[in-house]
């Protein structure tokens, strides 16, 4: 069975991988649609559109002239919604604590805006100490599936691509990791259907974060974070 025991750095996507913020996203999305006179959408439809940043979440559902206002309305509502409707994905915190105890490096690579990501990690989940780096695409010239976000994390933390793994819930995440030359792990816990994830051909597959730990990490020894 393949193993992740030798990996020094674990990079995770955020939404659908480490956290469940879909309730907050759905409420903020439909609040925005109502205010602008557009039809509300089902949770499954909104969830399927998550993963490309909030502007791209809203863009397909409004006229171009309404996009800027829609994004402003969404972001204003979303700051409050996050605090009430965001929670850890099952087993996420336990996995992160285990990785840190073993001396591994942990990072987030997300297309979500930096402001909201920081609020989730530091304020809602009180988990800032569990991450060595948090990087969002809004501070870069490109977003996932371009591999720049992963390359920057590797460079900043001084880790080679062979020593790192990228874990995500979307085909987009798998494509990003592959383009960066990293090992990829797919979790069917978020926006992409299982069939779409498998088509992206991840290196490893886990049903959820508990399965990831049990199958690929449980028997491992701590990985040194410095050579």
PDB file of C-alpha atoms in Angstrom:
ATOM      1  CA  UNK A   1       0.000   0.000   0.000  1.00  0.00           C
ATOM      2  CA  UNK A   2       1.353   3.488  -0.838  1.00  0.00           C
ATOM      3  CA  UNK A   3       2.441   5.556   2.149  1.00  0.00           C
ATOM      4  CA  UNK A   4       2.804   9.200   3.095  1.00  0.00           C
ATOM      5  CA  UNK A   5       5.109   8.440   6.010  1.00  0.00           C
ATOM      6  CA  UNK A   6       8.123  10.120   4.435  1.00  0.00           C
ATOM      7  CA  UNK A   7       6.325  13.384   3.609  1.00  0.00           C
ATOM      8  CA  UNK A   8       7.501  16.437   5.538  1.00  0.00           C
ATOM      9  CA  UNK A   9       4.842  18.874   4.324  1.00  0.00           C
ATOM     10  CA  UNK A  10       1.074  18.370   4.077  1.00  0.00           C
ATOM     11  CA  UNK A  11      -0.764  21.050   2.106  1.00  0.00           C
ATOM     12  CA  UNK A  12      -4.551  21.066   2.313  1.00  0.00           C
ATOM     13  CA  UNK A  13      -7.313  22.780   0.423  1.00  0.00           C
ATOM     14  CA  UNK A  14      -9.738  24.467   2.835  1.00  0.00           C
ATOM     15  CA  UNK A  15     -13.439  24.263   1.890  1.00  0.00           C
ATOM     16  CA  UNK A  16     -14.695  20.703   1.655  1.00  0.00           C
ATOM     17  CA  UNK A  17     -11.338  19.332   2.778  1.00  0.00           C
ATOM     18  CA  UNK A  18     -10.656  20.749   6.246  1.00  0.00           C
ATOM     19  CA  UNK A  19     -13.780  22.803   6.890  1.00  0.00           C
ATOM     20  CA  UNK A  20     -17.468  22.650   6.086  1.00  0.00           C
ATOM     21  CA  UNK A  21     -18.551  26.208   5.311  1.00  0.00           C
ATOM     22  CA  UNK A  22     -21.164  25.230   2.756  1.00  0.00           C
ATOM     23  CA  UNK A  23     -24.014  26.288   5.038  1.00  0.00           C
ATOM     24  CA  UNK A  24     -22.518  29.765   5.310  1.00  0.00           C
ATOM     25  CA  UNK A  25     -21.779  29.954   1.599  1.00  0.00           C
ATOM     26  CA  UNK A  26     -25.304  28.869   0.643  1.00  0.00           C
ATOM     27  CA  UNK A  27     -26.952  31.369   2.973  1.00  0.00           C
ATOM     28  CA  UNK A  28     -24.770  34.248   1.805  1.00  0.00           C
ATOM     29  CA  UNK A  29     -25.287  33.309  -1.822  1.00  0.00           C
ATOM     30  CA  UNK A  30     -29.079  33.212  -1.571  1.00  0.00           C
ATOM     31  CA  UNK A  31     -29.156  36.406   0.505  1.00  0.00           C
ATOM     32  CA  UNK A  32     -27.334  38.071  -2.378  1.00  0.00           C
ATOM     33  CA  UNK A  33     -29.649  36.610  -5.002  1.00  0.00           C
ATOM     34  CA  UNK A  34     -32.746  37.780  -3.106  1.00  0.00           C
ATOM     35  CA  UNK A  35     -31.417  41.315  -2.674  1.00  0.00           C
ATOM     36  CA  UNK A  36     -30.750  41.601  -6.406  1.00  0.00           C
ATOM     37  CA  UNK A  37     -33.959  39.937  -7.538  1.00  0.00           C
ATOM     38  CA  UNK A  38     -32.460  36.688  -8.820  1.00  0.00           C
ATOM     39  CA  UNK A  39     -33.830  33.205  -8.062  1.00  0.00           C
ATOM     40  CA  UNK A  40     -32.371  31.333  -5.097  1.00  0.00           C
ATOM     41  CA  UNK A  41     -30.416  28.165  -5.757  1.00  0.00           C
ATOM     42  CA  UNK A  42     -30.299  24.815  -4.001  1.00  0.00           C
ATOM     43  CA  UNK A  43     -27.475  23.975  -1.635  1.00  0.00           C
ATOM     44  CA  UNK A  44     -26.207  21.258  -3.963  1.00  0.00           C
ATOM     45  CA  UNK A  45     -26.062  23.678  -6.906  1.00  0.00           C
ATOM     46  CA  UNK A  46     -24.139  26.257  -4.887  1.00  0.00           C
ATOM     47  CA  UNK A  47     -21.808  23.646  -3.412  1.00  0.00           C
ATOM     48  CA  UNK A  48     -20.985  22.403  -6.887  1.00  0.00           C
ATOM     49  CA  UNK A  49     -19.893  25.931  -7.858  1.00  0.00           C
ATOM     50  CA  UNK A  50     -17.563  26.422  -4.891  1.00  0.00           C
ATOM     51  CA  UNK A  51     -13.805  26.290  -5.298  1.00  0.00           C
ATOM     52  CA  UNK A  52     -12.892  29.052  -7.731  1.00  0.00           C
ATOM     53  CA  UNK A  53     -13.186  32.085  -5.428  1.00  0.00           C
ATOM     54  CA  UNK A  54     -16.283  34.081  -4.511  1.00  0.00           C
ATOM     55  CA  UNK A  55     -16.312  36.224  -7.656  1.00  0.00           C
ATOM     56  CA  UNK A  56     -16.376  33.131  -9.843  1.00  0.00           C
ATOM     57  CA  UNK A  57     -18.978  31.569  -7.557  1.00  0.00           C
ATOM     58  CA  UNK A  58     -21.384  34.428  -8.223  1.00  0.00           C
ATOM     59  CA  UNK A  59     -20.478  35.350 -11.811  1.00  0.00           C
ATOM     60  CA  UNK A  60     -22.524  32.645 -13.621  1.00  0.00           C
ATOM     61  CA  UNK A  61     -25.727  33.568 -11.776  1.00  0.00           C
ATOM     62  CA  UNK A  62     -25.938  37.349 -12.311  1.00  0.00           C
ATOM     63  CA  UNK A  63     -25.759  39.800 -15.161  1.00  0.00           C
ATOM     64  CA  UNK A  64     -22.315  41.407 -15.663  1.00  0.00           C
ATOM     65  CA  UNK A  65     -23.618  44.809 -14.583  1.00  0.00           C
ATOM     66  CA  UNK A  66     -24.660  43.362 -11.198  1.00  0.00           C
ATOM     67  CA  UNK A  67     -21.493  41.414 -10.437  1.00  0.00           C
ATOM     68  CA  UNK A  68     -19.622  44.041  -8.410  1.00  0.00           C
ATOM     69  CA  UNK A  69     -22.619  44.810  -6.223  1.00  0.00           C
ATOM     70  CA  UNK A  70     -23.363  41.112  -5.816  1.00  0.00           C
ATOM     71  CA  UNK A  71     -19.837  40.415  -4.581  1.00  0.00           C
ATOM     72  CA  UNK A  72     -20.056  43.295  -2.083  1.00  0.00           C
ATOM     73  CA  UNK A  73     -23.385  42.035  -0.752  1.00  0.00           C
ATOM     74  CA  UNK A  74     -22.109  38.476  -0.529  1.00  0.00           C
ATOM     75  CA  UNK A  75     -18.941  39.425   1.350  1.00  0.00           C
ATOM     76  CA  UNK A  76     -20.754  41.632   3.838  1.00  0.00           C
ATOM     77  CA  UNK A  77     -23.215  38.874   4.677  1.00  0.00           C
ATOM     78  CA  UNK A  78     -20.594  36.145   4.602  1.00  0.00           C
ATOM     79  CA  UNK A  79     -18.474  37.610   7.401  1.00  0.00           C
ATOM     80  CA  UNK A  80     -21.343  37.048   9.803  1.00  0.00           C
ATOM     81  CA  UNK A  81     -22.505  33.765   8.294  1.00  0.00           C
ATOM     82  CA  UNK A  82     -19.053  32.208   8.637  1.00  0.00           C
ATOM     83  CA  UNK A  83     -19.083  32.594  12.402  1.00  0.00           C
ATOM     84  CA  UNK A  84     -22.328  30.674  12.776  1.00  0.00           C
ATOM     85  CA  UNK A  85     -22.252  28.109   9.996  1.00  0.00           C
ATOM     86  CA  UNK A  86     -18.618  27.001   9.665  1.00  0.00           C
ATOM     87  CA  UNK A  87     -17.256  23.870  11.325  1.00  0.00           C
ATOM     88  CA  UNK A  88     -14.430  21.392  11.017  1.00  0.00           C
ATOM     89  CA  UNK A  89     -14.841  18.520   8.596  1.00  0.00           C
ATOM     90  CA  UNK A  90     -15.006  15.241  10.546  1.00  0.00           C
ATOM     91  CA  UNK A  91     -11.603  14.193  11.942  1.00  0.00           C
ATOM     92  CA  UNK A  92      -9.854  17.303  10.564  1.00  0.00           C
ATOM     93  CA  UNK A  93      -8.626  18.793  13.816  1.00  0.00           C
ATOM     94  CA  UNK A  94      -7.447  15.430  15.143  1.00  0.00           C
ATOM     95  CA  UNK A  95      -5.460  14.798  11.955  1.00  0.00           C
ATOM     96  CA  UNK A  96      -3.815  18.228  12.064  1.00  0.00           C
ATOM     97  CA  UNK A  97      -2.884  17.843  15.723  1.00  0.00           C
ATOM     98  CA  UNK A  98      -1.363  14.438  14.965  1.00  0.00           C
ATOM     99  CA  UNK A  99       0.670  15.818  12.083  1.00  0.00           C
ATOM    100  CA  UNK A 100       2.031  18.668  14.198  1.00  0.00           C
ATOM    101  CA  UNK A 101       2.915  16.310  17.055  1.00  0.00           C
ATOM    102  CA  UNK A 102       4.895  14.234  14.582  1.00  0.00           C
ATOM    103  CA  UNK A 103       6.867  17.319  13.575  1.00  0.00           C
ATOM    104  CA  UNK A 104       5.431  17.688  10.110  1.00  0.00           C
ATOM    105  CA  UNK A 105       4.758  20.984   8.371  1.00  0.00           C
ATOM    106  CA  UNK A 106       1.136  21.856   7.552  1.00  0.00           C
ATOM    107  CA  UNK A 107      -0.193  24.496   5.146  1.00  0.00           C
ATOM    108  CA  UNK A 108      -3.381  25.658   3.447  1.00  0.00           C
ATOM    109  CA  UNK A 109      -3.649  26.524  -0.263  1.00  0.00           C
ATOM    110  CA  UNK A 110      -7.059  28.002  -1.048  1.00  0.00           C
ATOM    111  CA  UNK A 111      -8.839  29.969  -3.743  1.00  0.00           C
ATOM    112  CA  UNK A 112     -10.975  31.510  -0.985  1.00  0.00           C
ATOM    113  CA  UNK A 113     -10.149  35.202  -0.266  1.00  0.00           C
ATOM    114  CA  UNK A 114      -7.449  35.739   2.356  1.00  0.00           C
ATOM    115  CA  UNK A 115      -9.675  37.757   4.677  1.00  0.00           C
ATOM    116  CA  UNK A 116     -12.275  35.028   5.025  1.00  0.00           C
ATOM    117  CA  UNK A 117      -9.679  32.278   5.263  1.00  0.00           C
ATOM    118  CA  UNK A 118      -7.984  34.043   8.158  1.00  0.00           C
ATOM    119  CA  UNK A 119     -11.303  34.554   9.917  1.00  0.00           C
ATOM    120  CA  UNK A 120     -12.102  30.857   9.574  1.00  0.00           C
ATOM    121  CA  UNK A 121      -8.701  29.614  10.724  1.00  0.00           C
ATOM    122  CA  UNK A 122      -7.971  32.094  13.505  1.00  0.00           C
ATOM    123  CA  UNK A 123     -11.330  33.339  14.746  1.00  0.00           C
ATOM    124  CA  UNK A 124     -13.916  30.641  14.015  1.00  0.00           C
ATOM    125  CA  UNK A 125     -11.776  27.539  14.556  1.00  0.00           C
ATOM    126  CA  UNK A 126      -9.002  29.014  16.751  1.00  0.00           C
ATOM    127  CA  UNK A 127      -6.534  26.903  14.773  1.00  0.00           C
ATOM    128  CA  UNK A 128      -3.852  29.324  13.641  1.00  0.00           C
ATOM    129  CA  UNK A 129      -1.226  27.426  15.647  1.00  0.00           C
ATOM    130  CA  UNK A 130      -1.846  24.280  13.590  1.00  0.00           C
ATOM    131  CA  UNK A 131      -0.585  25.794  10.339  1.00  0.00           C
ATOM    132  CA  UNK A 132       2.914  26.784   9.290  1.00  0.00           C
ATOM    133  CA  UNK A 133       1.585  28.739   6.311  1.00  0.00           C
ATOM    134  CA  UNK A 134      -1.767  29.831   4.894  1.00  0.00           C
ATOM    135  CA  UNK A 135      -1.786  31.098   1.321  1.00  0.00           C
ATOM    136  CA  UNK A 136      -4.746  32.242  -0.780  1.00  0.00           C
ATOM    137  CA  UNK A 137      -4.916  32.896  -4.491  1.00  0.00           C
ATOM    138  CA  UNK A 138      -6.089  36.507  -4.163  1.00  0.00           C
ATOM    139  CA  UNK A 139      -2.525  37.575  -3.302  1.00  0.00           C
ATOM    140  CA  UNK A 140      -1.110  35.838  -6.381  1.00  0.00           C
ATOM    141  CA  UNK A 141      -1.467  36.568 -10.111  1.00  0.00           C
ATOM    142  CA  UNK A 142      -3.044  33.146 -10.704  1.00  0.00           C
ATOM    143  CA  UNK A 143      -5.350  30.752  -8.854  1.00  0.00           C
ATOM    144  CA  UNK A 144      -5.696  26.984  -8.754  1.00  0.00           C
ATOM    145  CA  UNK A 145      -5.416  24.929 -10.936  1.00  0.00           C
ATOM    146  CA  UNK A 146      -2.279  26.927 -11.761  1.00  0.00           C
ATOM    147  CA  UNK A 147       0.455  25.420  -9.546  1.00  0.00           C
ATOM    148  CA  UNK A 148       1.984  28.728  -8.448  1.00  0.00           C
ATOM    149  CA  UNK A 149       0.248  28.664  -5.058  1.00  0.00           C
ATOM    150  CA  UNK A 150       1.853  25.309  -4.220  1.00  0.00           C
ATOM    151  CA  UNK A 151       5.252  26.330  -5.564  1.00  0.00           C
ATOM    152  CA  UNK A 152       5.255  29.430  -3.370  1.00  0.00           C
ATOM    153  CA  UNK A 153       4.461  27.358  -0.269  1.00  0.00           C
ATOM    154  CA  UNK A 154       7.215  24.879  -1.100  1.00  0.00           C
ATOM    155  CA  UNK A 155       9.725  27.684  -1.558  1.00  0.00           C
ATOM    156  CA  UNK A 156       8.728  29.581   1.570  1.00  0.00           C
ATOM    157  CA  UNK A 157       8.891  26.473   3.769  1.00  0.00           C
ATOM    158  CA  UNK A 158      12.051  25.114   2.158  1.00  0.00           C
ATOM    159  CA  UNK A 159      10.577  21.768   1.128  1.00  0.00           C
ATOM    160  CA  UNK A 160      11.037  19.924  -2.159  1.00  0.00           C
ATOM    161  CA  UNK A 161       8.024  18.792  -4.180  1.00  0.00           C
ATOM    162  CA  UNK A 162       8.968  15.161  -3.529  1.00  0.00           C
ATOM    163  CA  UNK A 163       8.648  15.734   0.223  1.00  0.00           C
ATOM    164  CA  UNK A 164       5.175  17.265   0.014  1.00  0.00           C
ATOM    165  CA  UNK A 165       1.610  16.133  -0.574  1.00  0.00           C
ATOM    166  CA  UNK A 166      -1.485  18.093  -1.583  1.00  0.00           C
ATOM    167  CA  UNK A 167      -4.861  16.979  -0.243  1.00  0.00           C
ATOM    168  CA  UNK A 168      -8.083  18.286  -1.779  1.00  0.00           C
ATOM    169  CA  UNK A 169     -11.736  17.583  -2.479  1.00  0.00           C
ATOM    170  CA  UNK A 170     -11.928  18.855  -6.072  1.00  0.00           C
ATOM    171  CA  UNK A 171     -10.601  17.705  -9.418  1.00  0.00           C
ATOM    172  CA  UNK A 172      -9.177  21.219  -9.596  1.00  0.00           C
ATOM    173  CA  UNK A 173      -6.991  20.418  -6.561  1.00  0.00           C
ATOM    174  CA  UNK A 174      -5.707  17.211  -8.131  1.00  0.00           C
ATOM    175  CA  UNK A 175      -4.804  19.041 -11.333  1.00  0.00           C
ATOM    176  CA  UNK A 176      -3.007  21.706  -9.282  1.00  0.00           C
ATOM    177  CA  UNK A 177      -0.940  19.177  -7.369  1.00  0.00           C
ATOM    178  CA  UNK A 178      -0.015  17.253 -10.496  1.00  0.00           C
ATOM    179  CA  UNK A 179       1.112  20.414 -12.268  1.00  0.00           C
ATOM    180  CA  UNK A 180       3.338  21.174  -9.275  1.00  0.00           C
ATOM    181  CA  UNK A 181       4.820  17.671  -9.466  1.00  0.00           C
ATOM    182  CA  UNK A 182       3.501  16.697  -6.036  1.00  0.00           C
ATOM    183  CA  UNK A 183       1.786  13.610  -4.659  1.00  0.00           C
ATOM    184  CA  UNK A 184      -1.982  14.181  -4.628  1.00  0.00           C
ATOM    185  CA  UNK A 185      -4.712  12.787  -2.376  1.00  0.00           C
ATOM    186  CA  UNK A 186      -8.403  13.036  -3.295  1.00  0.00           C
ATOM    187  CA  UNK A 187     -11.221  13.218  -0.746  1.00  0.00           C
ATOM    188  CA  UNK A 188     -14.821  12.881  -2.007  1.00  0.00           C
ATOM    189  CA  UNK A 189     -16.054  15.164   0.781  1.00  0.00           C
ATOM    190  CA  UNK A 190     -16.648  18.451  -1.015  1.00  0.00           C
ATOM    191  CA  UNK A 191     -17.596  20.009  -4.336  1.00  0.00           C
ATOM    192  CA  UNK A 192     -16.473  17.424  -6.901  1.00  0.00           C
ATOM    193  CA  UNK A 193     -18.401  14.162  -7.379  1.00  0.00           C
ATOM    194  CA  UNK A 194     -16.387  10.992  -6.831  1.00  0.00           C
ATOM    195  CA  UNK A 195     -16.428  10.126 -10.545  1.00  0.00           C
ATOM    196  CA  UNK A 196     -14.964  13.526 -11.430  1.00  0.00           C
ATOM    197  CA  UNK A 197     -12.263  13.130  -8.801  1.00  0.00           C
ATOM    198  CA  UNK A 198     -11.296   9.683 -10.063  1.00  0.00           C
ATOM    199  CA  UNK A 199     -11.100  10.974 -13.624  1.00  0.00           C
ATOM    200  CA  UNK A 200      -8.500  13.481 -12.443  1.00  0.00           C
ATOM    201  CA  UNK A 201      -6.336  10.458 -11.507  1.00  0.00           C
ATOM    202  CA  UNK A 202      -5.112  11.319  -7.987  1.00  0.00           C
ATOM    203  CA  UNK A 203      -2.133   9.391  -6.674  1.00  0.00           C
ATOM    204  CA  UNK A 204      -4.036   8.336  -3.568  1.00  0.00           C
ATOM    205  CA  UNK A 205      -7.680   8.115  -2.553  1.00  0.00           C
ATOM    206  CA  UNK A 206      -9.285   8.325   0.889  1.00  0.00           C
ATOM    207  CA  UNK A 207     -12.952   8.259   1.887  1.00  0.00           C
ATOM    208  CA  UNK A 208     -12.371  11.014   4.462  1.00  0.00           C
ATOM    209  CA  UNK A 209      -9.621  12.407   6.691  1.00  0.00           C
ATOM    210  CA  UNK A 210      -9.863   9.526   9.139  1.00  0.00           C
ATOM    211  CA  UNK A 211      -9.363   7.089   6.283  1.00  0.00           C
ATOM    212  CA  UNK A 212      -6.385   9.141   5.081  1.00  0.00           C
ATOM    213  CA  UNK A 213      -4.737   8.832   8.483  1.00  0.00           C
ATOM    214  CA  UNK A 214      -5.553   5.164   8.925  1.00  0.00           C
ATOM    215  CA  UNK A 215      -4.452   4.005   5.478  1.00  0.00           C
ATOM    216  CA  UNK A 216      -1.384   6.129   4.814  1.00  0.00           C
ATOM    217  CA  UNK A 217      -0.092   7.561   8.097  1.00  0.00           C
ATOM    218  CA  UNK A 218      -1.005   5.489  11.135  1.00  0.00           C
ATOM    219  CA  UNK A 219       2.056   3.255  11.057  1.00  0.00           C
ATOM    220  CA  UNK A 220       4.394   6.078  10.177  1.00  0.00           C
ATOM    221  CA  UNK A 221       7.204   7.512  12.220  1.00  0.00           C
ATOM    222  CA  UNK A 222       7.474  11.275  12.757  1.00  0.00           C
ATOM    223  CA  UNK A 223       8.903  13.124   9.770  1.00  0.00           C
ATOM    224  CA  UNK A 224      11.697  15.570  10.507  1.00  0.00           C
ATOM    225  CA  UNK A 225      10.877  19.096   9.393  1.00  0.00           C
ATOM    226  CA  UNK A 226      14.519  20.021   8.833  1.00  0.00           C
ATOM    227  CA  UNK A 227      17.253  17.988   7.111  1.00  0.00           C
TER     228      UNK A 227
END
